[in-house]
């Protein structure tokens, strides 16, 4: 989730502020007339929501010259002081550790599952290769730790609706069938078998069925954790004028869906005539491999995004009270 697409979309207005240089993100100023309209200069006094620096003369595309808070954040604090993006994260350290555990452990688990299947690939090239048997234990432990970390997404800050909180609870719960099925496949079904994909004789309906459960669980995790994960990601728009790509978690679900399509092909291939059955089997292996590669890439991207998001979680809150009681000291 949460990839930033560069920040070149914010044009700089060099003539807008004669007094100081604003910290604008670099700008491909190339004609974006629509955004230029947005870049109206602030003509009245507007104290920065964090540091009270006067933002007069800046445009909404700029950031505060003192503390770097985007002008957008101050405007949002004025317009919608209860916005999610302004909510303070009550336990930033727990949130950081939880999100990192969630993303890093998921990625490590996916790598371990690749390594566990590696001997089958190496065997085709007559290379003897053994994966240590503790890899499967480590993989299941990583899945469990990822689920434990994901639990910080149930209530990342105050103001989360019951519906979104329960949705995240469901997402975390989906880790249980995932861990159980991965364990049963690795420890029971694949035990002592070198090849599980090589030819259609290897096809095991029980294995395909368990893999389908894994796929459903991954889809459940990705789509159920997505709303609250986006709440954290959206803060980046304000805290560092980035753009949030909202697709990555949906892409994870789609990758799992592609792999599941391969498992369905494997389930139906025994019922097809020989030649067609072999074709379905090969198609299934291709779909499973492609889905798994996309899933691993998606998990890697998610891990990098969480790493980049880390400082934003610890970013100081915005002083809302000061905006709404500006004259208190004068009276
Ligand atoms: Zn400021």
Coordinates of C-alpha atoms and ligand atoms in Angstrom, one line a residue:
X1 CA 0.0 0.0 0.0
X2 CA 0.8 3.6 0.2
X3 CA 3.3 4.4 -2.5
X4 CA 4.0 8.0 -3.1
X5 CA 4.1 9.1 -6.7
X6 CA 6.8 11.7 -6.7
X7 CA 5.8 15.2 -5.8
X8 CA 6.4 17.0 -9.1
X9 CA 2.7 17.7 -9.4
X10 CA 2.8 20.8 -7.3
X11 CA 3.8 23.8 -9.3
X12 CA 5.9 26.5 -7.6
X13 CA 4.7 30.1 -7.7
X14 CA 8.0 32.0 -7.5
X15 CA 6.4 35.4 -7.5
X16 CA 4.0 34.7 -4.7
X17 CA 6.2 35.5 -1.8
X18 CA 8.8 38.2 -2.0
X19 CA 9.8 37.9 1.6
X20 CA 11.2 34.4 1.8
X21 CA 11.8 31.3 -0.1
X22 CA 9.1 28.7 0.4
X23 CA 10.0 25.1 0.6
X24 CA 8.2 23.9 -2.4
X25 CA 8.7 20.5 -3.7
X26 CA 10.6 20.6 -7.0
X27 CA 8.3 21.5 -9.8
X28 CA 7.9 20.4 -13.3
X29 CA 6.1 23.7 -13.7
X30 CA 5.1 22.7 -17.2
X31 CA 1.7 24.0 -17.9
X32 CA -0.7 22.7 -15.4
X33 CA -3.3 25.4 -15.8
X34 CA -5.8 23.6 -13.7
X35 CA -3.5 23.4 -10.7
X36 CA -2.3 27.0 -11.3
X37 CA -5.9 28.0 -10.6
X38 CA -5.6 26.2 -7.3
X39 CA -2.5 28.0 -6.4
X40 CA -4.2 31.2 -5.3
X41 CA -2.1 33.3 -3.0
X42 CA -3.2 33.8 0.6
X43 CA -3.9 37.5 1.0
X44 CA -5.0 37.5 4.6
X45 CA -3.3 36.5 7.8
X46 CA -3.4 32.7 8.4
X47 CA -1.3 31.4 11.3
X48 CA 0.3 28.0 10.6
X49 CA -1.6 25.4 12.5
X50 CA 1.5 24.0 14.0
X51 CA 3.9 26.9 14.6
X52 CA 1.8 30.0 14.2
X53 CA 4.0 31.4 11.5
X54 CA 2.0 33.7 9.3
X55 CA 1.3 32.0 6.0
X56 CA 0.2 35.2 4.3
X57 CA 1.6 35.5 0.8
X58 CA 2.0 31.7 0.3
X59 CA -0.2 29.6 -1.9
X60 CA -2.0 26.5 -0.8
X61 CA 0.5 24.5 -2.6
X62 CA 3.4 25.7 -0.5
X63 CA 4.6 24.6 2.9
X64 CA 5.1 26.7 6.0
X65 CA 8.5 28.5 5.8
X66 CA 9.1 27.9 9.5
X67 CA 8.1 24.3 10.3
X68 CA 7.4 22.8 6.8
X69 CA 3.8 21.9 7.5
X70 CA 1.9 22.1 4.2
X71 CA -0.4 25.1 3.9
X72 CA -3.1 22.5 3.0
X73 CA -2.8 21.1 6.5
X74 CA -3.5 24.4 8.1
X75 CA -6.5 25.0 5.8
X76 CA -7.9 21.6 6.6
X77 CA -7.5 22.3 10.3
X78 CA -9.6 25.4 9.8
X79 CA -12.2 23.8 7.6
X80 CA -12.5 20.4 9.2
X81 CA -10.8 20.2 12.6
X82 CA -12.0 16.7 13.2
X83 CA -10.4 15.4 10.0
X84 CA -8.7 12.0 10.3
X85 CA -5.4 13.4 9.1
X86 CA -5.2 15.7 12.1
X87 CA -6.0 13.1 14.7
X88 CA -3.1 12.4 16.9
X89 CA -1.8 8.9 17.0
X90 CA -1.9 8.1 20.7
X91 CA 0.8 5.5 20.8
X92 CA 3.2 6.3 17.9
X93 CA 5.9 3.9 18.9
X94 CA 3.5 0.9 19.1
X95 CA 2.0 2.0 15.8
X96 CA 5.4 2.2 14.1
X97 CA 6.5 -1.2 15.5
X98 CA 3.1 -2.8 14.7
X99 CA 3.1 -1.5 11.1
X100 CA 6.7 -2.5 10.5
X101 CA 6.0 -6.0 11.9
X102 CA 2.9 -6.3 9.8
X103 CA 4.7 -5.4 6.5
X104 CA 8.2 -6.8 7.1
X105 CA 7.0 -10.2 8.5
X106 CA 4.5 -10.6 5.6
X107 CA 7.4 -10.0 3.1
X108 CA 9.8 -12.4 4.9
X109 CA 7.0 -15.1 5.0
X110 CA 6.5 -14.7 1.2
X111 CA 10.3 -15.1 0.6
X112 CA 10.5 -18.2 2.9
X113 CA 7.6 -19.8 1.0
X114 CA 9.5 -19.2 -2.3
X115 CA 12.6 -20.7 -0.7
X116 CA 10.6 -23.7 0.4
X117 CA 9.5 -24.3 -3.2
X118 CA 13.0 -23.7 -4.6
X119 CA 14.2 -27.3 -4.5
X120 CA 11.5 -28.2 -7.0
X121 CA 12.8 -25.6 -9.5
X122 CA 16.5 -26.5 -8.9
X123 CA 15.6 -30.2 -9.4
X124 CA 14.8 -29.4 -13.1
X125 CA 18.4 -28.3 -13.5
X126 CA 19.6 -31.4 -11.7
X127 CA 20.9 -29.3 -8.8
X128 CA 20.4 -30.9 -5.4
X129 CA 19.1 -28.3 -3.0
X130 CA 17.5 -28.7 0.3
X131 CA 15.6 -26.1 2.3
X132 CA 16.1 -26.4 6.1
X133 CA 12.9 -27.9 7.6
X134 CA 12.7 -25.0 10.1
X135 CA 11.9 -22.6 7.2
X136 CA 8.2 -23.7 7.3
X137 CA 8.1 -23.0 11.0
X138 CA 9.7 -19.6 10.5
X139 CA 7.3 -18.8 7.7
X140 CA 4.2 -19.6 9.9
X141 CA 5.7 -17.6 12.8
X142 CA 6.2 -14.6 10.4
X143 CA 2.6 -14.9 9.3
X144 CA 1.5 -14.9 12.9
X145 CA 3.7 -11.9 13.7
X146 CA 2.4 -10.0 10.7
X147 CA -1.2 -10.6 12.0
X148 CA -0.2 -9.4 15.4
X149 CA 1.4 -6.3 13.9
X150 CA -1.8 -5.7 11.8
X151 CA -3.8 -5.4 15.0
X152 CA -2.6 -1.8 15.4
X153 CA -4.8 -1.0 12.4
X154 CA -7.9 -1.8 14.3
X155 CA -7.9 1.6 16.0
X156 CA -5.0 3.7 14.8
X157 CA -6.4 6.9 16.4
X158 CA -9.5 8.2 18.0
X159 CA -12.6 8.7 15.8
X160 CA -12.5 5.4 13.9
X161 CA -16.0 4.2 13.2
X162 CA -17.1 0.9 14.8
X163 CA -17.7 -0.4 11.3
X164 CA -14.1 0.2 10.2
X165 CA -12.7 -1.1 13.5
X166 CA -14.6 -4.3 13.1
X167 CA -13.6 -4.6 9.5
X168 CA -10.0 -4.4 10.6
X169 CA -10.7 -7.0 13.3
X170 CA -12.0 -9.3 10.5
X171 CA -8.8 -8.6 8.5
X172 CA -6.6 -9.6 11.5
X173 CA -8.8 -12.7 12.1
X174 CA -8.2 -13.8 8.5
X175 CA -4.5 -14.5 9.5
X176 CA -5.6 -17.5 11.4
X177 CA -6.9 -19.6 8.4
X178 CA -3.9 -18.3 6.4
X179 CA -1.4 -19.5 9.0
X180 CA -3.2 -22.8 9.6
X181 CA -3.4 -23.7 5.8
X182 CA 0.2 -22.6 5.1
X183 CA 1.3 -24.9 7.9
X184 CA -0.8 -27.9 6.8
X185 CA 0.4 -27.5 3.2
X186 CA 4.1 -27.2 4.2
X187 CA 4.1 -29.7 7.0
X188 CA 1.6 -32.4 5.9
X189 CA 0.8 -32.3 2.2
X190 CA 4.2 -31.2 0.8
X191 CA 6.2 -33.4 3.4
X192 CA 8.6 -35.6 1.5
X193 CA 7.4 -34.5 -1.9
X194 CA 9.9 -32.8 -4.1
X195 CA 7.6 -31.7 -6.8
X196 CA 4.1 -30.4 -6.4
X197 CA 3.7 -28.5 -9.7
X198 CA 5.9 -30.4 -12.2
X199 CA 3.2 -32.5 -13.9
X200 CA -0.5 -33.0 -13.7
X201 CA 0.1 -36.2 -11.7
X202 CA 1.4 -34.0 -8.9
X203 CA -1.9 -32.2 -8.6
X204 CA -3.5 -32.7 -5.2
X205 CA -7.0 -31.4 -4.8
X206 CA -6.6 -31.1 -1.1
X207 CA -3.6 -28.9 -1.6
X208 CA -5.4 -26.7 -4.2
X209 CA -8.4 -26.4 -1.8
X210 CA -6.1 -25.3 1.0
X211 CA -4.4 -22.8 -1.3
X212 CA -7.8 -21.4 -2.2
X213 CA -8.5 -20.8 1.5
X214 CA -5.1 -19.0 1.7
X215 CA -6.0 -16.9 -1.3
X216 CA -9.4 -15.9 0.3
X217 CA -7.7 -15.1 3.6
X218 CA -5.1 -12.9 1.8
X219 CA -7.9 -11.1 0.0
X220 CA -9.8 -10.7 3.3
X221 CA -6.7 -9.3 5.0
X222 CA -5.9 -6.8 2.2
X223 CA -9.4 -5.5 1.7
X224 CA -10.4 -5.4 5.3
X225 CA -7.2 -3.6 6.6
X226 CA -7.3 -1.2 3.7
X227 CA -9.6 1.6 5.0
X228 CA -7.6 2.1 8.2
X229 CA -4.3 1.7 6.5
X230 CA -5.3 4.4 4.1
X231 CA -6.1 6.7 7.1
X232 CA -2.5 6.5 8.1
X233 CA -1.3 6.9 4.5
X234 CA -3.4 9.9 3.8
X235 CA -1.5 11.8 6.5
X236 CA 1.4 11.9 4.1
X237 CA -0.5 14.3 1.9
X238 CA -0.4 16.7 4.7
X239 CA 2.8 16.0 6.4
X240 CA 5.0 15.9 3.3
X241 CA 2.9 17.0 0.4
X242 CA 3.1 13.7 -1.3
X243 CA 0.5 11.9 -3.3
X244 CA -0.9 8.7 -2.1
X245 CA -1.4 5.8 -4.4
X246 CA -4.5 4.1 -3.1
X247 CA -4.2 0.9 -5.2
X248 CA -1.5 -1.2 -3.7
X249 CA -3.6 -3.2 -1.2
X250 CA -6.2 -3.8 -3.9
X251 CA -3.3 -5.0 -6.1
X252 CA -2.3 -7.5 -3.4
X253 CA -5.9 -8.8 -3.4
X254 CA -5.8 -9.1 -7.2
X255 CA -2.5 -11.0 -7.1
X256 CA -4.0 -13.4 -4.7
X257 CA -7.0 -13.7 -6.9
X258 CA -4.8 -14.5 -9.9
X259 CA -3.0 -17.3 -8.0
X260 CA -6.5 -18.6 -6.9
X261 CA -7.5 -18.8 -10.5
X262 CA -4.5 -21.1 -11.1
X263 CA -5.7 -23.3 -8.2
X264 CA -9.2 -23.5 -9.6
X265 CA -7.6 -24.7 -12.9
X266 CA -5.7 -27.4 -11.0
X267 CA -8.9 -28.5 -9.3
X268 CA -10.8 -28.9 -12.6
X269 CA -7.9 -30.3 -14.7
X270 CA -8.4 -33.9 -13.6
X271 CA -11.9 -33.9 -15.0
X272 CA -10.9 -32.6 -18.4
X273 CA -9.8 -34.9 -21.3
X274 CA -6.0 -35.6 -21.2
X275 CA -4.6 -33.0 -23.5
X276 CA -6.9 -30.3 -22.2
X277 CA -6.2 -31.4 -18.6
X278 CA -2.4 -31.0 -19.2
X279 CA -3.0 -27.5 -20.7
X280 CA -5.2 -26.5 -17.7
X281 CA -2.4 -27.8 -15.4
X282 CA 0.3 -25.7 -17.1
X283 CA -2.0 -22.7 -17.2
X284 CA -2.6 -23.2 -13.5
X285 CA 1.1 -23.3 -12.7
X286 CA 1.6 -20.1 -14.8
X287 CA -1.2 -18.3 -13.0
X288 CA 0.0 -19.4 -9.6
X289 CA 3.6 -18.4 -10.4
X290 CA 2.5 -15.0 -11.8
X291 CA 0.1 -14.3 -8.9
X292 CA 2.8 -15.3 -6.4
X293 CA 5.4 -13.0 -8.0
X294 CA 3.0 -10.1 -8.0
X295 CA 2.1 -10.8 -4.4
X296 CA 5.7 -10.8 -3.3
X297 CA 6.4 -7.6 -5.2
X298 CA 3.3 -6.0 -3.7
X299 CA 4.5 -7.0 -0.2
X300 CA 7.9 -5.6 -0.9
X301 CA 6.3 -2.3 -2.0
X302 CA 4.2 -2.3 1.1
X303 CA 7.2 -2.8 3.3
X304 CA 9.0 0.1 1.7
X305 CA 6.0 2.4 2.1
X306 CA 5.6 1.6 5.7
X307 CA 9.2 2.4 6.2
X308 CA 8.8 5.8 4.5
X309 CA 5.6 6.4 6.5
X310 CA 7.4 5.8 9.8
X311 CA 8.5 9.4 10.5
X312 CA 5.0 10.7 9.7
X313 CA 3.5 8.6 12.5
X314 CA 5.7 10.3 15.0
X315 CA 5.2 13.8 13.5
X316 CA 4.1 16.3 16.1
X317 CA 0.4 17.0 16.3
X318 CA -1.1 20.2 15.0
X319 CA -2.1 22.8 17.6
X320 CA -5.8 23.2 16.7
X321 CA -6.8 25.1 19.9
X322 CA -4.6 28.0 18.9
X323 CA -6.6 28.4 15.6
X324 CA -9.9 28.7 17.2
X325 CA -9.0 30.8 20.2
X326 CA -6.6 33.3 18.5
X327 CA -7.6 36.4 20.5
X328 CA -7.7 34.9 23.9
X329 CA -4.4 36.4 25.0
X330 CA -5.4 39.9 23.8
X331 CA -8.6 40.2 25.9
Ligands
LIG1 ZN1 4.6 26.2 10.6

